[in-house]
XYZ file of C-alpha atoms in Angstrom:
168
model
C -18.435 10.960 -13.193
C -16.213 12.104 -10.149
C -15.280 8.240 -9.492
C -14.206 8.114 -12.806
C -12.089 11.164 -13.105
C -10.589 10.108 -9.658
C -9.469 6.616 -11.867
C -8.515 8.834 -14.721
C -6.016 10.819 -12.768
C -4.898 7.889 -10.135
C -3.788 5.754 -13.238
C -2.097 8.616 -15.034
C 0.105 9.774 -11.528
C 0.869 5.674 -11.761
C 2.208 5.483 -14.930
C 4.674 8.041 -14.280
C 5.943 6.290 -11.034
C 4.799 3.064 -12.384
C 8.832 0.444 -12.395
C 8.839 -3.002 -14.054
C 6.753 -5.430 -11.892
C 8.817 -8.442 -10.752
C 8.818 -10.883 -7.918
C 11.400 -10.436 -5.906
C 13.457 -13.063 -3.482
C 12.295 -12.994 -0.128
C 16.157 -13.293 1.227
C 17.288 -10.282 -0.579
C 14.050 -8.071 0.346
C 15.699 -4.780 2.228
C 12.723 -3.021 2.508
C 8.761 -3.107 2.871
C 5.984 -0.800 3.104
C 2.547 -1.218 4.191
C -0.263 0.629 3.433
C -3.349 0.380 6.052
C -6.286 2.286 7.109
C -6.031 3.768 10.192
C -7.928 1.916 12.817
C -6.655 -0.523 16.081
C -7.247 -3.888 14.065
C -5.231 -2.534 10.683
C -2.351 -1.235 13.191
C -1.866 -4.123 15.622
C -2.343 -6.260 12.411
C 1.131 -4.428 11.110
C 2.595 -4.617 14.611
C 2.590 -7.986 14.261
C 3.233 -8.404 10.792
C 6.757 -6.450 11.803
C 7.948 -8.758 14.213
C 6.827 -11.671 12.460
C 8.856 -10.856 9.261
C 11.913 -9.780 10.648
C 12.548 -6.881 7.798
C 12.560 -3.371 7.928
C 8.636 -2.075 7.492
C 7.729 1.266 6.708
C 3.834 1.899 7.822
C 1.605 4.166 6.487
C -1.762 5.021 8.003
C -4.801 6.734 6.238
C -7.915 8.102 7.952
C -10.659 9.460 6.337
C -10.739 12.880 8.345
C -9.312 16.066 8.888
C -7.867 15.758 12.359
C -6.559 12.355 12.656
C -2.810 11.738 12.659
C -1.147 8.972 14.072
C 2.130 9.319 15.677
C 3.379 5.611 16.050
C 3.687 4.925 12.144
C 6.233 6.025 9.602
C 3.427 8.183 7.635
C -0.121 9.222 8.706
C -2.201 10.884 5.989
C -5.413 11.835 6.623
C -7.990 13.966 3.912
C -5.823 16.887 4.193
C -2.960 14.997 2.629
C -4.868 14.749 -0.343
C -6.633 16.422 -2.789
C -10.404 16.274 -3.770
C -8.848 13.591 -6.336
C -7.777 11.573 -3.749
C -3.951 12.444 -5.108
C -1.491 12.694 -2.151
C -0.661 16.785 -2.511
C 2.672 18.055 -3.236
C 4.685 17.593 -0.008
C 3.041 14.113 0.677
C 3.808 13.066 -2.996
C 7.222 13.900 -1.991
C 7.504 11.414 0.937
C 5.831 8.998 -0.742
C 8.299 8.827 -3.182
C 11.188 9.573 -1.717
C 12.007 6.090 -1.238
C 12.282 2.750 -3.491
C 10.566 -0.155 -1.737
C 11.422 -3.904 -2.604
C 7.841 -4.742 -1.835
C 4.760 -2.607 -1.196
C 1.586 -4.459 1.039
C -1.975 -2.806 0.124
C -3.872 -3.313 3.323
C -6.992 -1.952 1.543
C -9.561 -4.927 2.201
C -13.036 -2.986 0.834
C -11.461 -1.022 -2.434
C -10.709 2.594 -1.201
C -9.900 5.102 -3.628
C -7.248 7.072 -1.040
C -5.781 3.877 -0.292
C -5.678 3.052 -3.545
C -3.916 6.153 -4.586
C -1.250 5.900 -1.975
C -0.410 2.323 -2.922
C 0.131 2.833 -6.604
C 2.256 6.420 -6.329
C 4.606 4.565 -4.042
C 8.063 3.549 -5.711
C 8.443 -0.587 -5.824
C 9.453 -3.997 -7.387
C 6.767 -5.948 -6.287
C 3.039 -4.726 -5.236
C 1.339 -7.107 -2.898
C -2.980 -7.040 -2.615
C -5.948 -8.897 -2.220
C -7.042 -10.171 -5.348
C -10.631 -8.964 -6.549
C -9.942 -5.258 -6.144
C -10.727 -3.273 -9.163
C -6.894 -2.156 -9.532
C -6.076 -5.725 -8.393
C -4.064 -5.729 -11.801
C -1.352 -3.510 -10.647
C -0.174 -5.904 -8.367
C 2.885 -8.462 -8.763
C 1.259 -10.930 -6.398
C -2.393 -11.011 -5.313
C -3.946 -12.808 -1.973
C -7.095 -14.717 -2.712
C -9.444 -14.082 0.304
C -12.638 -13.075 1.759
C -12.090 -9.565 3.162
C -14.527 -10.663 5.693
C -11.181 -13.062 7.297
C -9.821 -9.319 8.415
C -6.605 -7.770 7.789
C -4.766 -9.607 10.716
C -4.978 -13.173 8.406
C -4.608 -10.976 5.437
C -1.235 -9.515 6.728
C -0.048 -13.824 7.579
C -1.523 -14.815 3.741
C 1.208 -12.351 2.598
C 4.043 -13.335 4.766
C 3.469 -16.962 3.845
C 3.829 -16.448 0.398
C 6.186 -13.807 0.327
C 8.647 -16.240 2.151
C 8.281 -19.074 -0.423
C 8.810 -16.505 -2.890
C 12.522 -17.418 -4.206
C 13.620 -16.076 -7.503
C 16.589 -17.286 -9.599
């Protein structure tokens, strides 16, 4: 019952935040944010995944704690930042949206609910995510792969295609 309140309330909070889905041209991309769990694999992953692109990426950690909070990423949420709905509260709602993204990268590899949540209250053109998900339909452009591969060849799936991704 809880899990599917949780997916009640998660796909409400999107439809209110929820743009027009389009692809959008890899040249003209300004702005990307990535959404990863907090752990050494998922960060390095983005660290490379930054230089590799060569855009401006906004990262955003989650842990599922109390205490965590990592300092090296644009956002680190943690189970404080949310509520027992997995909803980001108030003030993180706040950040989350206080900026439009061209693209937005779901890191989630295993189907997290927080993750989840954070991903589809975020302000974007184009959603990126690993197809198979069970909210893998909210997403512009989905990455067919075995979680298993890790988020490291995840991360270069996305680049690849995001840079063949010309619009016109």
């Amino acid at each position: 019952m809880a899990g599917f309140l949780k997916n009640w309330v998660i796909n409400n909070e999107f439809k209110k935040v929820n743009s027009a889905s389009q692809s959008v041209n890899w040249a003209d991309v300004k702005n990307i944010c990535l959404v990863i769990p907090n752990d050494n694999a998922s960060v390095s992953a983005a660290q490379i995944f930054k230089t590799e692109c060569q855009k401006p990426v906004d990262v955003i950690t989650y842990t599922n704690d109390k205490l965590t909070v990592n300092n090296q990423v644009h956002l680190s949420l943690n189970k404080k930042s949310l509520n027992w709905l997995d909803i980001p509260v108030q003030e993180v709602m706040a950040k989350l949206q206080s900026k439009n993204y061209d693209i937005v990268i779901c890191g989630d590899l295993q189907g997290d609910s927080a993750l989840r949540a954070i991903t589809l209250l975020i302000k974007t053109k184009c959603r990126v995510g690993l197809e198979g998900l069970d909210y893998s339909k909210h997403f512009t452009i989905s990455i067919a792969m075995s979680p298993a591969d890790g988020i490291g060849n995840f991360l270069k799936q996305v680049l690849k295609y995001l840079s063949l991704v010309k619009t016109n």
